[in-house]
Amino acid sequence: MPNAVEQLFAVQSEIRKAEAEANRPEGSVKLVAVSKTFDADAIRPVIEAGQRVFGENRVQEALAKWPYLRTDFPDIELHLIGPLQSNKTQEAVALFDVIETVDREKIASTLAVEMKKQNRFPKLFVQVNTGSEPQKAGIGPKEALAFITRCRGVHGLMIEGLMCIPPADENPGPHFALLRKIADEADVEKLSMGMSGDYRIAIGFGATSIRVGSAIFGAR
């Protein structure tokens, strides 16, 4: 079994190299360690090694481990990086600090209501389906700008970032470039892009956060 702490340090080193190659300041890219499918005992050593930002795909799975871990590590920042179902919005708003997968009108509307009700305001990213893949979540790239505008104007949501998952069988570079173009047009500062296999490329295209799971925790 791989040593997750050693692999965490190796990824951190690669991030620093990629930042330098892209002429970006050290520390300009946030590492989101994707802990989905791993239990609290597997995650704890990575937290103890200093990692504080984690990503989960499912609300229910996250609820099973993170409230318990946060009793010992209250400064954890938790990102929802999987699709959000409207019936899980209440729990998601209560648990997550960042929701990266806002991608349709119903979710925007439900989040707006729930955040006011709880007086808790997670940071919000819009997920863009840059490859227009029918099986994948995310707003289409041609609809993204209008959707972001509606999120802000109609629902009163602060959209801080954009997120994408490029098609597995394509060069990710053009997808990262497209996300950055949409972000510039929408006046959005943060870009969540790049995973274990392509985060170095994403950093070159301006990623402000990368989502790395298997390169730290090993295969699921």
mmCIF file of N, CA and C in Angstrom, residues 111-178:
data_model
loop_
_atom_site.group_PDB
_atom_site.id
_atom_site.type_symbol
_atom_site.label_atom_id
_atom_site.label_comp_id
_atom_site.label_asym_id
_atom_site.label_seq_id
_atom_site.Cartn_x
_atom_site.Cartn_y
_atom_site.Cartn_z
ATOM 1 N N LEU A 111 -29.768 26.390 -3.309
ATOM 2 C CA LEU A 111 -28.636 26.875 -2.501
ATOM 3 C C LEU A 111 -28.912 28.267 -1.938
ATOM 4 N N ALA A 112 -29.465 29.139 -2.755
ATOM 5 C CA ALA A 112 -29.738 30.510 -2.302
ATOM 6 C C ALA A 112 -30.669 30.503 -1.096
ATOM 7 N N VAL A 113 -31.707 29.689 -1.159
ATOM 8 C CA VAL A 113 -32.673 29.606 -0.054
ATOM 9 C C VAL A 113 -32.019 29.002 1.184
ATOM 10 N N GLU A 114 -31.303 27.908 0.999
ATOM 11 C CA GLU A 114 -30.733 27.177 2.130
ATOM 12 C C GLU A 114 -29.629 27.969 2.832
ATOM 13 N N MET A 115 -28.812 28.683 2.067
ATOM 14 C CA MET A 115 -27.730 29.468 2.666
ATOM 15 C C MET A 115 -28.299 30.594 3.539
ATOM 16 N N LYS A 116 -29.356 31.231 3.068
ATOM 17 C CA LYS A 116 -29.979 32.272 3.891
ATOM 18 C C LYS A 116 -30.592 31.678 5.154
ATOM 19 N N LYS A 117 -31.243 30.522 4.990
ATOM 20 C CA LYS A 117 -31.900 29.878 6.133
ATOM 21 C C LYS A 117 -30.883 29.523 7.222
ATOM 22 N N GLN A 118 -29.733 28.982 6.807
ATOM 23 C CA GLN A 118 -28.705 28.568 7.771
ATOM 24 C C GLN A 118 -27.761 29.705 8.162
ATOM 25 N N ASN A 119 -27.842 30.809 7.418
ATOM 26 C CA ASN A 119 -26.876 31.907 7.600
ATOM 27 C C ASN A 119 -25.443 31.373 7.515
ATOM 28 N N ARG A 120 -25.251 30.495 6.547
ATOM 29 C CA ARG A 120 -23.929 29.914 6.286
ATOM 30 C C ARG A 120 -23.701 29.983 4.787
ATOM 31 N N PHE A 121 -22.554 30.511 4.405
ATOM 32 C CA PHE A 121 -22.355 30.845 2.998
ATOM 33 C C PHE A 121 -21.076 30.216 2.452
ATOM 34 N N PRO A 122 -21.150 28.935 2.069
ATOM 35 C CA PRO A 122 -19.992 28.310 1.427
ATOM 36 C C PRO A 122 -19.610 29.071 0.153
ATOM 37 N N LYS A 123 -18.338 29.013 -0.191
ATOM 38 C CA LYS A 123 -17.905 29.583 -1.470
ATOM 39 C C LYS A 123 -18.438 28.700 -2.599
ATOM 40 N N LEU A 124 -18.809 29.324 -3.697
ATOM 41 C CA LEU A 124 -19.462 28.600 -4.782
ATOM 42 C C LEU A 124 -18.675 28.688 -6.089
ATOM 43 N N PHE A 125 -18.534 27.536 -6.747
ATOM 44 C CA PHE A 125 -17.937 27.443 -8.074
ATOM 45 C C PHE A 125 -18.997 26.884 -9.028
ATOM 46 N N VAL A 126 -18.971 27.330 -10.264
ATOM 47 C CA VAL A 126 -19.816 26.751 -11.299
ATOM 48 C C VAL A 126 -19.008 25.691 -12.039
ATOM 49 N N GLN A 127 -19.595 24.497 -12.172
ATOM 50 C CA GLN A 127 -18.939 23.440 -12.941
ATOM 51 C C GLN A 127 -19.309 23.582 -14.406
ATOM 52 N N VAL A 128 -18.291 23.621 -15.255
ATOM 53 C CA VAL A 128 -18.493 23.754 -16.693
ATOM 54 C C VAL A 128 -18.099 22.440 -17.365
ATOM 55 N N ASN A 129 -18.996 21.905 -18.167
ATOM 56 C CA ASN A 129 -18.747 20.668 -18.920
ATOM 57 C C ASN A 129 -18.048 21.049 -20.224
ATOM 58 N N THR A 130 -16.739 21.275 -20.129
ATOM 59 C CA THR A 130 -15.987 21.838 -21.263
ATOM 60 C C THR A 130 -16.015 20.944 -22.490
ATOM 61 N N GLY A 131 -16.178 19.636 -22.287
ATOM 62 C CA GLY A 131 -16.221 18.705 -23.414
ATOM 63 C C GLY A 131 -17.624 18.427 -23.904
ATOM 64 N N SER A 132 -18.619 19.091 -23.300
ATOM 65 C CA SER A 132 -20.035 18.873 -23.658
ATOM 66 C C SER A 132 -20.375 17.383 -23.697
ATOM 67 N N GLU A 133 -19.898 16.664 -22.688
ATOM 68 C CA GLU A 133 -20.143 15.219 -22.611
ATOM 69 C C GLU A 133 -21.522 14.966 -21.988
ATOM 70 N N PRO A 134 -22.387 14.237 -22.670
ATOM 71 C CA PRO A 134 -23.752 14.069 -22.164
ATOM 72 C C PRO A 134 -23.840 13.340 -20.837
ATOM 73 N N GLN A 135 -22.873 12.487 -20.540
ATOM 74 C CA GLN A 135 -22.932 11.711 -19.304
ATOM 75 C C GLN A 135 -22.344 12.457 -18.108
ATOM 76 N N LYS A 136 -21.795 13.630 -18.349
ATOM 77 C CA LYS A 136 -21.067 14.348 -17.294
ATOM 78 C C LYS A 136 -21.844 15.572 -16.825
ATOM 79 N N ALA A 137 -21.742 15.840 -15.525
ATOM 80 C CA ALA A 137 -22.391 17.025 -14.956
ATOM 81 C C ALA A 137 -21.695 18.289 -15.444
ATOM 82 N N GLY A 138 -22.345 19.418 -15.246
ATOM 83 C CA GLY A 138 -21.758 20.708 -15.614
ATOM 84 C C GLY A 138 -22.588 21.430 -16.657
ATOM 85 N N ILE A 139 -22.559 22.732 -16.583
ATOM 86 C CA ILE A 139 -23.247 23.576 -17.575
ATOM 87 C C ILE A 139 -22.422 23.587 -18.860
ATOM 88 N N GLY A 140 -23.060 23.628 -20.005
ATOM 89 C CA GLY A 140 -22.328 23.683 -21.265
ATOM 90 C C GLY A 140 -21.540 24.972 -21.398
ATOM 91 N N PRO A 141 -20.405 24.950 -22.092
ATOM 92 C CA PRO A 141 -19.574 26.153 -22.182
ATOM 93 C C PRO A 141 -20.284 27.344 -22.813
ATOM 94 N N LYS A 142 -21.172 27.081 -23.773
ATOM 95 C CA LYS A 142 -21.882 28.193 -24.421
ATOM 96 C C LYS A 142 -22.924 28.819 -23.513
ATOM 97 N N GLU A 143 -23.406 28.048 -22.548
ATOM 98 C CA GLU A 143 -24.427 28.555 -21.618
ATOM 99 C C GLU A 143 -23.825 29.103 -20.326
ATOM 100 N N ALA A 144 -22.520 28.906 -20.134
ATOM 101 C CA ALA A 144 -21.914 29.188 -18.827
ATOM 102 C C ALA A 144 -22.014 30.653 -18.424
ATOM 103 N N LEU A 145 -21.693 31.551 -19.333
ATOM 104 C CA LEU A 145 -21.681 32.976 -18.984
ATOM 105 C C LEU A 145 -23.070 33.452 -18.552
ATOM 106 N N ALA A 146 -24.094 33.066 -19.311
ATOM 107 C CA ALA A 146 -25.458 33.468 -18.963
ATOM 108 C C ALA A 146 -25.882 32.850 -17.638
ATOM 109 N N PHE A 147 -25.462 31.609 -17.387
ATOM 110 C CA PHE A 147 -25.825 30.952 -16.133
ATOM 111 C C PHE A 147 -25.168 31.647 -14.943
ATOM 112 N N ILE A 148 -23.892 31.995 -15.077
ATOM 113 C CA ILE A 148 -23.197 32.706 -13.997
ATOM 114 C C ILE A 148 -23.889 34.041 -13.725
ATOM 115 N N THR A 149 -24.272 34.731 -14.778
ATOM 116 C CA THR A 149 -24.973 36.008 -14.635
ATOM 117 C C THR A 149 -26.288 35.835 -13.876
ATOM 118 N N ARG A 150 -27.024 34.757 -14.186
ATOM 119 C CA ARG A 150 -28.285 34.486 -13.482
ATOM 120 C C ARG A 150 -28.037 34.107 -12.027
ATOM 121 N N CYS A 151 -27.013 33.324 -11.786
ATOM 122 C CA CYS A 151 -26.685 32.966 -10.402
ATOM 123 C C CYS A 151 -26.489 34.221 -9.560
ATOM 124 N N ARG A 152 -25.791 35.176 -10.137
ATOM 125 C CA ARG A 152 -25.515 36.420 -9.407
ATOM 126 C C ARG A 152 -26.740 37.319 -9.327
ATOM 127 N N GLY A 153 -27.367 37.553 -10.483
ATOM 128 C CA GLY A 153 -28.437 38.555 -10.552
ATOM 129 C C GLY A 153 -29.771 38.068 -10.053
ATOM 130 N N VAL A 154 -30.148 36.840 -10.401
ATOM 131 C CA VAL A 154 -31.462 36.306 -10.030
ATOM 132 C C VAL A 154 -31.429 35.687 -8.634
ATOM 133 N N HIS A 155 -30.392 34.930 -8.338
ATOM 134 C CA HIS A 155 -30.343 34.174 -7.091
ATOM 135 C C HIS A 155 -29.477 34.834 -6.011
ATOM 136 N N GLY A 156 -28.747 35.875 -6.368
ATOM 137 C CA GLY A 156 -27.933 36.582 -5.377
ATOM 138 C C GLY A 156 -26.743 35.786 -4.875
ATOM 139 N N LEU A 157 -26.231 34.885 -5.696
ATOM 140 C CA LEU A 157 -25.102 34.047 -5.287
ATOM 141 C C LEU A 157 -23.779 34.680 -5.693
ATOM 142 N N MET A 158 -22.805 34.584 -4.810
ATOM 143 C CA MET A 158 -21.441 34.999 -5.130
ATOM 144 C C MET A 158 -20.733 33.807 -5.788
ATOM 145 N N ILE A 159 -20.444 33.917 -7.051
ATOM 146 C CA ILE A 159 -19.718 32.852 -7.759
ATOM 147 C C ILE A 159 -18.243 33.235 -7.797
ATOM 148 N N GLU A 160 -17.438 32.469 -7.070
ATOM 149 C CA GLU A 160 -16.020 32.808 -6.936
ATOM 150 C C GLU A 160 -15.132 32.097 -7.944
ATOM 151 N N GLY A 161 -15.608 30.953 -8.453
ATOM 152 C CA GLY A 161 -14.715 30.172 -9.303
ATOM 153 C C GLY A 161 -15.453 29.307 -10.292
ATOM 154 N N LEU A 162 -14.672 28.690 -11.171
ATOM 155 C CA LEU A 162 -15.172 27.722 -12.132
ATOM 156 C C LEU A 162 -14.392 26.418 -11.965
ATOM 157 N N MET A 163 -15.058 25.307 -12.292
ATOM 158 C CA MET A 163 -14.423 23.993 -12.182
ATOM 159 C C MET A 163 -14.707 23.195 -13.448
ATOM 160 N N CYS A 164 -13.753 22.368 -13.871
ATOM 161 C CA CYS A 164 -14.015 21.482 -15.004
ATOM 162 C C CYS A 164 -13.293 20.157 -14.823
ATOM 163 N N ILE A 165 -13.810 19.139 -15.534
ATOM 164 C CA ILE A 165 -13.176 17.820 -15.622
ATOM 165 C C ILE A 165 -13.083 17.494 -17.114
ATOM 166 N N PRO A 166 -11.918 17.677 -17.730
ATOM 167 C CA PRO A 166 -11.802 17.423 -19.177
ATOM 168 C C PRO A 166 -12.102 15.962 -19.522
ATOM 169 N N PRO A 167 -12.524 15.699 -20.750
ATOM 170 C CA PRO A 167 -12.712 14.299 -21.188
ATOM 171 C C PRO A 167 -11.420 13.503 -20.990
ATOM 172 N N ALA A 168 -11.576 12.271 -20.539
ATOM 173 C CA ALA A 168 -10.413 11.448 -20.188
ATOM 174 C C ALA A 168 -9.508 11.158 -21.382
ATOM 175 N N ASP A 169 -10.084 11.130 -22.576
ATOM 176 C CA ASP A 169 -9.310 10.710 -23.746
ATOM 177 C C ASP A 169 -8.850 11.881 -24.612
ATOM 178 N N GLU A 170 -8.895 13.100 -24.064
ATOM 179 C CA GLU A 170 -8.482 14.274 -24.840
ATOM 180 C C GLU A 170 -7.356 15.027 -24.137
ATOM 181 N N ASN A 171 -6.609 15.780 -24.922
ATOM 182 C CA ASN A 171 -5.606 16.669 -24.363
ATOM 183 C C ASN A 171 -6.316 17.676 -23.460
ATOM 184 N N PRO A 172 -5.945 17.768 -22.176
ATOM 185 C CA PRO A 172 -6.669 18.662 -21.274
ATOM 186 C C PRO A 172 -6.399 20.146 -21.517
ATOM 187 N N GLY A 173 -5.284 20.463 -22.176
ATOM 188 C CA GLY A 173 -4.888 21.861 -22.332
ATOM 189 C C GLY A 173 -5.973 22.761 -22.906
ATOM 190 N N PRO A 174 -6.583 22.398 -24.053
ATOM 191 C CA PRO A 174 -7.630 23.254 -24.606
ATOM 192 C C PRO A 174 -8.827 23.428 -23.665
ATOM 193 N N HIS A 175 -9.109 22.427 -22.858
ATOM 194 C CA HIS A 175 -10.226 22.525 -21.909
ATOM 195 C C HIS A 175 -9.889 23.506 -20.784
ATOM 196 N N PHE A 176 -8.644 23.439 -20.316
ATOM 197 C CA PHE A 176 -8.218 24.395 -19.287
ATOM 198 C C PHE A 176 -8.212 25.818 -19.850
ATOM 199 N N ALA A 177 -7.779 25.955 -21.091
ATOM 200 C CA ALA A 177 -7.769 27.280 -21.731
ATOM 201 C C ALA A 177 -9.190 27.825 -21.885
ATOM 202 N N LEU A 178 -10.128 26.941 -22.246
ATOM 203 C CA LEU A 178 -11.522 27.355 -22.392
ATOM 204 C C LEU A 178 -12.099 27.803 -21.053
#
